[in-house]
Amino acid sequence: MNHVYKPSGKISFLFLPVFLIILFIIAIYSFVCVFIIHFSPYSLFDAIIFIFAIIKIVKYSALCCVRAGKVRNPGFSAVSGIIAGLSYWYFFVIFYLPVKSMFTMKSFYLLNESPSRILQMFTFKELTNAFSMLKNNGVLITGRKGEGFFTVPGNICIIIFMVSCIVSLIFFALEFYKYSCKPFCETSGKWMKKIVLTSSVPEDDELFITKLLLGDYKVLTYLEPLYNINVDHYKISLYTSSLNDKFFVSLSYMENSGKPDTKSGKTKFNENELIKYLGIDNDTGRSLLTRSRYGPEDASVIVVTDQSKRKAARWIFFNFIIGILAILLCVFAIFKLDDGLQKFLFNGGFFYIALIFFANAARFIRTMQKEMVITSTEDKYKYEGTKKFLIKEAGPPVILRLFYLFMMASAIGLFVLCIIKM
């Protein structure tokens, strides 16, 4: 019988401890975000940092809370997202003025405060004081060199704040809701594994979709392999239980945009979702499992030649040298400046350290993603002819991952060293 997956509405007991841990992480994340914003004298850069921070915390808090907490209740999940979003804004506002005072006084005075005084920061009174100051003083818009352009009136700032808050809360709710709607196997108590397949588009795609929706699931097994790269194709997302006794599929039409990705060099595809979480029979599901599996972007590949290998080796060597020099320069500044250390740190030193950490963290995360790689021009010609010549997935060297971890650990060590020296 033709059916679409519907969440059971259940919630695991694991949700509460996971959610509390995420709220604690959100508090730390808010403090770090405020800290980095105060590094920058440029208002536009402040806005970019804030938007980037919102996008990341929404994605990963939803992923952790819903998946680790095994929440299959979309309504409850959306409410949890709103609570997480309100927590982020609460901590962001609470931390803003104390951190600003730290930069004004150029001292980590908060570390010397009593626990009771620190806890007072989180009271509702401090929150209202922050809003009162915002309404009375407004916000100074600064240029690239820190020069003041104009001041936004307090009432306008409050309106902008409220609009931003509402938009972000909707973003939180939708992201939490989306993750809770993904297929879950109640028998095994685990989220279904997602496997992505690609195939050519059938000649009569409308007839294909009609048959599939009417329950003729065998048409999925009749789809031809993808013989050419960078062409329109189907992306089949197959969801399977750990026992391979339940299967759901989502089908998307991937249209060639004609524009290359500036980072990877691969062709960009516009995705149009045709079918979402459609239940299929076990025979068809197991048949799809036997097919070759590719990532959603594997209709285009990276061609690695001897020249590109040499270029990559030079780039890795350059990264190593620049990274180590950056660490040594900061160590030299911390130990040699003495009386001028505070001025150095609050006028850009901490931003320098934060940049080292987050730049290498982003690179490290990027190294965890494998790509389909063709190692020669001859293999490329074979690949364009048939999929069976496709080379295995390849990732960056292990030493590169270790280097990024070393840089991240070094940045944390530098931050601790700065606090000790001050």
Coordinates of C-alpha atoms in Angstrom, one line a residue:
M1 CA 0.0 0.0 0.0
N2 CA 1.3 3.4 -0.9
H3 CA 2.2 5.4 2.2
V4 CA 4.4 8.3 3.3
Y5 CA 6.4 8.2 6.5
K6 CA 4.8 10.0 9.5
P7 CA 6.7 10.6 12.8
S8 CA 5.3 8.5 15.7
G9 CA 5.2 11.5 18.1
K10 CA 7.4 9.8 20.7
I11 CA 10.2 11.4 22.7
S12 CA 13.2 9.6 24.3
F13 CA 14.1 10.1 27.9
L14 CA 17.6 11.0 26.6
F15 CA 16.2 14.3 25.3
L16 CA 16.3 16.2 28.6
P17 CA 20.0 15.6 29.5
V18 CA 21.0 16.3 25.9
F19 CA 18.9 19.5 25.8
L20 CA 20.4 20.8 29.0
I21 CA 23.9 20.1 27.7
I22 CA 23.1 22.0 24.5
L23 CA 21.8 24.9 26.5
F24 CA 25.1 25.0 28.4
I25 CA 27.0 24.9 25.1
I26 CA 24.7 27.7 23.7
A27 CA 25.7 29.8 26.7
I28 CA 29.4 29.3 26.0
Y29 CA 28.9 29.9 22.3
S30 CA 27.0 33.1 23.0
F31 CA 29.9 34.4 25.1
V32 CA 32.4 33.5 22.4
C33 CA 30.3 35.2 19.8
V34 CA 30.0 38.4 21.8
F35 CA 33.8 38.2 22.6
I36 CA 34.6 38.0 18.9
I37 CA 32.2 40.8 17.9
H38 CA 34.0 43.2 20.3
F39 CA 37.3 42.5 18.6
S40 CA 36.0 44.0 15.4
P41 CA 35.7 47.8 15.0
Y42 CA 33.7 47.3 11.8
S43 CA 29.9 47.2 12.2
L44 CA 29.4 45.2 8.9
F45 CA 31.8 42.6 10.1
D46 CA 30.0 42.4 13.4
A47 CA 26.8 41.6 11.5
I48 CA 28.5 38.9 9.4
I49 CA 29.9 37.3 12.6
F50 CA 26.4 37.3 14.2
I51 CA 24.6 35.9 11.2
F52 CA 27.2 33.1 10.8
A53 CA 27.0 32.3 14.5
I54 CA 23.2 32.0 14.3
I55 CA 23.3 29.7 11.3
K56 CA 25.8 27.3 12.9
I57 CA 24.2 27.1 16.3
V58 CA 20.8 26.5 14.8
K59 CA 22.1 23.6 12.6
Y60 CA 24.2 21.8 15.2
S61 CA 21.9 22.3 18.2
A62 CA 19.0 20.9 16.2
L63 CA 21.1 18.0 15.0
C64 CA 22.3 17.1 18.5
C65 CA 19.0 17.7 20.4
V66 CA 16.7 15.9 18.0
R67 CA 18.9 13.1 16.8
A68 CA 20.7 12.3 20.1
G69 CA 17.4 12.9 22.0
K70 CA 15.5 10.8 19.5
V71 CA 12.6 13.2 19.2
R72 CA 9.9 12.1 16.7
N73 CA 7.4 14.7 17.7
P74 CA 7.6 17.6 15.3
G75 CA 5.5 20.0 17.4
F76 CA 7.5 19.3 20.6
S77 CA 10.7 19.6 18.6
A78 CA 9.7 23.0 17.2
V79 CA 8.9 24.3 20.7
S80 CA 12.3 23.0 21.9
G81 CA 13.9 24.9 19.0
I82 CA 12.2 28.1 20.1
I83 CA 13.4 27.6 23.7
A84 CA 16.9 27.0 22.4
G85 CA 16.7 30.2 20.3
L86 CA 15.4 32.3 23.2
S87 CA 18.3 30.9 25.3
Y88 CA 20.8 32.0 22.7
W89 CA 19.4 35.6 22.6
Y90 CA 19.1 35.7 26.4
F91 CA 22.8 34.8 26.9
F92 CA 23.9 37.0 24.0
V93 CA 22.2 40.1 25.6
I94 CA 23.4 39.2 29.1
F95 CA 27.0 38.8 28.1
Y96 CA 27.2 41.9 25.8
L97 CA 27.6 44.7 28.3
P98 CA 30.0 42.8 30.7
V99 CA 32.3 41.9 27.8
K100 CA 32.1 45.4 26.4
S101 CA 33.2 46.7 29.9
M102 CA 36.1 44.2 29.8
F103 CA 37.3 45.7 26.5
T104 CA 36.8 49.2 27.8
M105 CA 38.8 48.5 31.0
K106 CA 41.2 46.2 29.1
S107 CA 41.1 43.7 31.9
F108 CA 39.6 40.3 32.7
Y109 CA 38.0 41.6 35.8
L110 CA 35.2 39.1 35.6
L111 CA 37.6 36.3 36.6
N112 CA 38.2 38.1 39.9
E113 CA 34.5 38.5 40.8
S114 CA 32.8 36.4 43.4
P115 CA 30.5 33.6 42.2
S116 CA 27.5 35.4 43.6
R117 CA 28.4 38.5 41.5
I118 CA 28.8 36.5 38.4
L119 CA 25.4 34.8 38.9
Q120 CA 23.8 38.2 39.2
M121 CA 24.6 38.7 35.5
F122 CA 22.0 36.2 34.6
T123 CA 19.1 37.8 36.5
F124 CA 16.1 39.4 34.7
K125 CA 17.1 42.8 36.1
E126 CA 20.4 42.7 34.1
L127 CA 18.5 41.8 31.0
T128 CA 16.2 44.8 31.4
N129 CA 19.2 47.1 32.1
A130 CA 20.7 46.0 28.8
F131 CA 17.5 46.9 26.9
S132 CA 17.3 50.2 28.7
M133 CA 20.8 51.1 27.7
L134 CA 20.2 50.1 24.1
K135 CA 17.0 52.2 24.0
N136 CA 18.7 55.3 25.6
N137 CA 22.1 55.1 23.8
G138 CA 21.4 53.5 20.5
V139 CA 24.1 51.8 18.5
L140 CA 27.2 53.5 16.9
I141 CA 27.8 52.3 13.3
T142 CA 31.6 52.2 12.7
G143 CA 33.7 51.9 9.6
R144 CA 36.6 49.7 8.7
K145 CA 39.1 51.7 10.8
G146 CA 36.8 52.0 13.8
E147 CA 35.7 55.6 12.9
G148 CA 32.1 56.4 13.8
F149 CA 29.6 57.1 11.0
F150 CA 26.3 57.6 12.7
T151 CA 24.3 56.4 15.7
V152 CA 21.1 54.4 15.2
P153 CA 18.4 55.7 17.6
G154 CA 17.5 53.4 20.4
N155 CA 13.8 52.8 19.4
I156 CA 15.0 51.8 15.9
C157 CA 17.5 49.4 17.5
I158 CA 14.8 47.8 19.6
I159 CA 12.7 47.2 16.5
I160 CA 15.6 45.7 14.6
F161 CA 16.4 43.5 17.6
M162 CA 12.8 42.2 17.9
V163 CA 12.6 41.5 14.1
S164 CA 15.9 39.7 14.2
C165 CA 14.9 37.7 17.2
I166 CA 11.6 36.6 15.7
V167 CA 13.2 35.6 12.4
S168 CA 15.9 33.6 14.2
L169 CA 13.3 31.9 16.4
I170 CA 11.4 30.8 13.3
F171 CA 14.7 29.5 11.9
F172 CA 15.3 27.5 15.1
A173 CA 11.8 26.1 15.1
L174 CA 11.9 25.0 11.4
E175 CA 15.4 23.4 11.7
F176 CA 14.3 21.4 14.8
Y177 CA 11.1 20.5 13.1
K178 CA 12.9 19.3 10.0
Y179 CA 15.2 16.9 11.8
S180 CA 12.3 15.4 13.8
C181 CA 10.5 14.5 10.6
K182 CA 13.2 12.3 9.2
P183 CA 12.5 8.5 9.1
F184 CA 13.0 6.7 12.4
C185 CA 12.7 2.9 12.9
E186 CA 10.6 2.3 16.0
T187 CA 11.6 -1.4 16.1
S188 CA 15.3 -0.9 16.4
G189 CA 15.0 2.5 18.2
K190 CA 17.4 4.2 15.7
W191 CA 17.3 6.8 13.0
M192 CA 17.2 5.2 9.6
K193 CA 20.5 5.3 7.6
K194 CA 20.5 7.5 4.5
I195 CA 22.0 6.2 1.3
V196 CA 22.2 8.5 -1.7
L197 CA 22.1 7.1 -5.2
T198 CA 22.1 8.8 -8.6
S199 CA 20.5 7.8 -11.9
S200 CA 19.7 9.1 -15.3
V201 CA 16.3 10.7 -15.9
P202 CA 13.8 8.4 -17.7
E203 CA 12.5 9.4 -21.0
D204 CA 9.0 9.9 -19.7
D205 CA 9.6 11.3 -16.3
E206 CA 6.0 12.2 -15.6
L207 CA 4.9 8.6 -16.3
F208 CA 7.6 7.4 -14.0
I209 CA 6.5 9.6 -11.1
T210 CA 2.9 8.6 -11.6
K211 CA 3.6 4.9 -11.5
L212 CA 5.8 5.4 -8.4
L213 CA 3.0 7.3 -6.6
L214 CA 0.5 4.6 -7.6
G215 CA 2.6 1.9 -5.8
D216 CA 4.6 0.5 -8.7
Y217 CA 7.9 0.7 -6.8
K218 CA 9.7 -1.6 -9.3
V219 CA 10.2 1.4 -11.6
L220 CA 13.0 2.5 -9.3
T221 CA 15.0 -0.6 -10.2
Y222 CA 14.6 0.1 -13.9
L223 CA 16.3 3.5 -13.7
E224 CA 19.5 3.6 -15.8
P225 CA 22.9 4.3 -14.2
L226 CA 24.3 7.8 -14.7
Y227 CA 26.5 7.5 -17.8
N228 CA 27.6 11.2 -18.2
I229 CA 28.9 13.7 -15.7
N230 CA 27.5 17.2 -15.3
V231 CA 24.0 16.4 -16.7
D232 CA 20.5 16.5 -15.3
H233 CA 19.9 13.5 -13.1
Y234 CA 17.8 12.0 -10.3
K235 CA 19.0 11.9 -6.7
I236 CA 17.5 9.0 -4.8
S237 CA 17.7 9.2 -1.0
L238 CA 17.2 5.7 0.3
Y239 CA 16.4 5.4 4.0
T240 CA 16.9 1.9 5.5
S241 CA 16.5 0.5 9.0
S242 CA 19.5 -1.3 10.7
L243 CA 17.8 -4.7 9.9
N244 CA 16.9 -3.7 6.3
D245 CA 13.3 -4.5 6.9
K246 CA 11.9 -1.1 6.3
F247 CA 12.6 1.3 3.4
F248 CA 11.6 4.9 2.4
V249 CA 12.8 6.9 -0.5
S250 CA 12.9 10.6 -1.4
L251 CA 13.4 11.6 -5.0
S252 CA 14.9 14.9 -6.3
Y253 CA 15.5 16.2 -9.8
M254 CA 19.0 17.7 -10.1
E255 CA 19.1 20.3 -12.8
N256 CA 22.5 21.5 -14.1
S257 CA 22.8 25.2 -13.3
G258 CA 25.7 25.7 -15.7
K259 CA 27.6 27.4 -12.9
P260 CA 30.7 25.9 -11.3
D261 CA 31.3 25.9 -7.6
T262 CA 34.1 28.4 -6.9
K263 CA 35.5 26.3 -4.1
S264 CA 35.4 22.7 -5.4
G265 CA 35.3 23.4 -9.1
K266 CA 32.3 21.0 -9.5
T267 CA 29.2 21.9 -11.4
K268 CA 26.3 23.3 -9.3
F269 CA 22.9 21.6 -9.5
N270 CA 19.5 23.0 -8.6
E271 CA 17.5 20.5 -6.5
N272 CA 13.8 20.1 -7.0
E273 CA 12.3 17.6 -4.6
L274 CA 9.6 15.4 -6.3
I275 CA 8.8 12.8 -3.6
K276 CA 9.6 12.8 0.1
Y277 CA 9.8 9.8 2.5
L278 CA 7.7 7.4 0.3
G279 CA 7.5 3.9 1.8
I280 CA 8.5 1.1 -0.6
D281 CA 8.5 -2.7 -0.5
N282 CA 11.5 -4.6 0.9
D283 CA 12.4 -6.3 -2.4
T284 CA 12.8 -2.9 -4.1
G285 CA 14.7 -1.5 -1.2
R286 CA 17.1 -4.4 -1.1
S287 CA 17.6 -4.2 -4.8
L288 CA 18.5 -0.5 -4.5
L289 CA 21.0 -1.4 -1.8
T290 CA 23.0 -3.5 -4.3
R291 CA 23.5 -0.5 -6.6
S292 CA 26.6 1.7 -6.5
R293 CA 26.3 4.5 -4.0
Y294 CA 27.5 8.0 -4.7
G295 CA 27.1 11.3 -2.8
P296 CA 24.6 13.9 -4.1
E297 CA 27.3 15.8 -5.8
D298 CA 29.0 12.9 -7.5
A299 CA 27.5 13.6 -10.9
S300 CA 30.6 15.8 -11.3
V301 CA 34.1 14.9 -10.0
I302 CA 37.5 16.4 -9.4
V303 CA 40.2 15.4 -11.9
V304 CA 43.6 15.1 -10.2
T305 CA 46.6 15.3 -12.5
D306 CA 50.3 15.3 -11.7
Q307 CA 50.3 19.1 -12.0
S308 CA 47.5 19.5 -9.6
K309 CA 49.1 17.1 -7.1
R310 CA 52.3 19.2 -7.1
K311 CA 50.2 22.3 -6.6
A312 CA 48.4 20.7 -3.7
A313 CA 51.7 19.6 -2.1
R314 CA 53.0 23.2 -2.4
W315 CA 49.9 24.6 -0.8
I316 CA 50.0 22.1 2.1
F317 CA 53.7 23.0 2.7
F318 CA 52.8 26.7 2.6
N319 CA 50.0 26.2 5.1
F320 CA 52.4 24.4 7.5
I321 CA 54.9 27.2 7.4
I322 CA 52.4 30.1 7.8
G323 CA 50.6 28.3 10.6
I324 CA 53.7 27.6 12.6
L325 CA 54.9 31.2 12.1
A326 CA 51.5 32.5 13.3
I327 CA 51.8 30.5 16.5
L328 CA 55.4 31.6 17.1
L329 CA 54.6 35.2 16.4
C330 CA 51.9 35.2 19.0
V331 CA 54.1 33.4 21.6
F332 CA 56.8 36.0 21.0
A333 CA 54.3 38.9 21.6
I334 CA 52.9 37.3 24.8
F335 CA 56.3 36.9 26.4
K336 CA 58.0 40.1 25.1
L337 CA 55.4 42.8 25.3
D338 CA 54.9 42.7 29.1
D339 CA 53.4 46.1 30.0
G340 CA 52.0 46.4 26.5
L341 CA 50.4 43.0 26.5
Q342 CA 47.0 44.2 27.5
K343 CA 46.9 46.8 24.8
F344 CA 48.1 44.3 22.2
L345 CA 45.5 41.7 23.2
F346 CA 42.5 43.9 23.4
N347 CA 43.4 45.8 20.2
G348 CA 43.5 42.7 18.0
G349 CA 45.6 40.0 19.7
F350 CA 42.6 38.0 20.8
F351 CA 41.0 38.4 17.4
Y352 CA 44.3 37.0 15.9
I353 CA 44.1 33.9 18.2
A354 CA 40.4 33.4 17.5
L355 CA 41.0 33.6 13.8
I356 CA 43.7 30.9 14.1
F357 CA 41.3 28.6 16.0
F358 CA 38.1 29.1 13.8
A359 CA 40.0 29.1 10.5
N360 CA 41.6 25.7 11.3
A361 CA 38.4 24.3 12.8
A362 CA 36.6 25.1 9.5
R363 CA 39.4 23.4 7.6
F364 CA 39.4 20.4 9.8
I365 CA 35.7 19.9 9.4
R366 CA 36.2 20.2 5.6
T367 CA 38.7 17.4 5.6
M368 CA 36.1 15.0 7.0
Q369 CA 34.2 15.2 3.8
K370 CA 35.4 12.7 1.2
E371 CA 35.1 13.4 -2.6
M372 CA 35.0 11.3 -5.7
V373 CA 38.4 11.7 -7.4
I374 CA 39.7 10.7 -10.8
T375 CA 43.4 10.4 -10.9
S376 CA 44.2 10.9 -14.6
T377 CA 42.8 12.2 -17.8
E378 CA 42.4 8.7 -19.1
D379 CA 40.2 7.7 -16.2
K380 CA 38.2 10.8 -16.9
Y381 CA 37.4 9.6 -20.4
K382 CA 36.4 6.2 -19.1
Y383 CA 34.3 7.8 -16.4
E384 CA 32.4 9.8 -19.0
G385 CA 31.7 6.6 -20.7
T386 CA 30.4 4.4 -17.8
K387 CA 30.2 4.6 -14.1
K388 CA 32.0 1.3 -13.5
F389 CA 35.4 3.0 -13.9
L390 CA 34.7 5.4 -11.1
I391 CA 37.6 5.7 -8.6
K392 CA 37.0 5.2 -4.9
E393 CA 36.3 8.1 -2.5
A394 CA 39.4 9.9 -1.4
G395 CA 40.1 12.2 1.5
P396 CA 43.0 14.5 2.5
P397 CA 46.2 13.1 4.1
V398 CA 46.0 12.2 7.8
I399 CA 48.9 14.5 8.5
L400 CA 46.8 17.5 7.3
R401 CA 44.0 16.7 9.8
L402 CA 46.6 16.3 12.6
F403 CA 48.1 19.7 11.6
Y404 CA 44.7 21.4 11.8
L405 CA 44.1 19.8 15.2
F406 CA 47.5 21.0 16.3
M407 CA 46.7 24.6 15.3
M408 CA 43.3 24.5 17.1
A409 CA 45.0 23.1 20.3
S410 CA 47.7 25.8 20.0
A411 CA 45.1 28.6 19.7
I412 CA 43.4 27.3 22.9
G413 CA 46.8 27.1 24.6
L414 CA 47.6 30.7 23.6
F415 CA 44.3 31.9 24.9
V416 CA 45.0 30.3 28.3
L417 CA 48.5 31.6 28.3
C418 CA 47.2 35.2 27.7
I419 CA 44.9 34.9 30.7
I420 CA 47.7 33.6 32.9
K421 CA 50.1 36.4 31.8
M422 CA 47.5 39.1 32.4

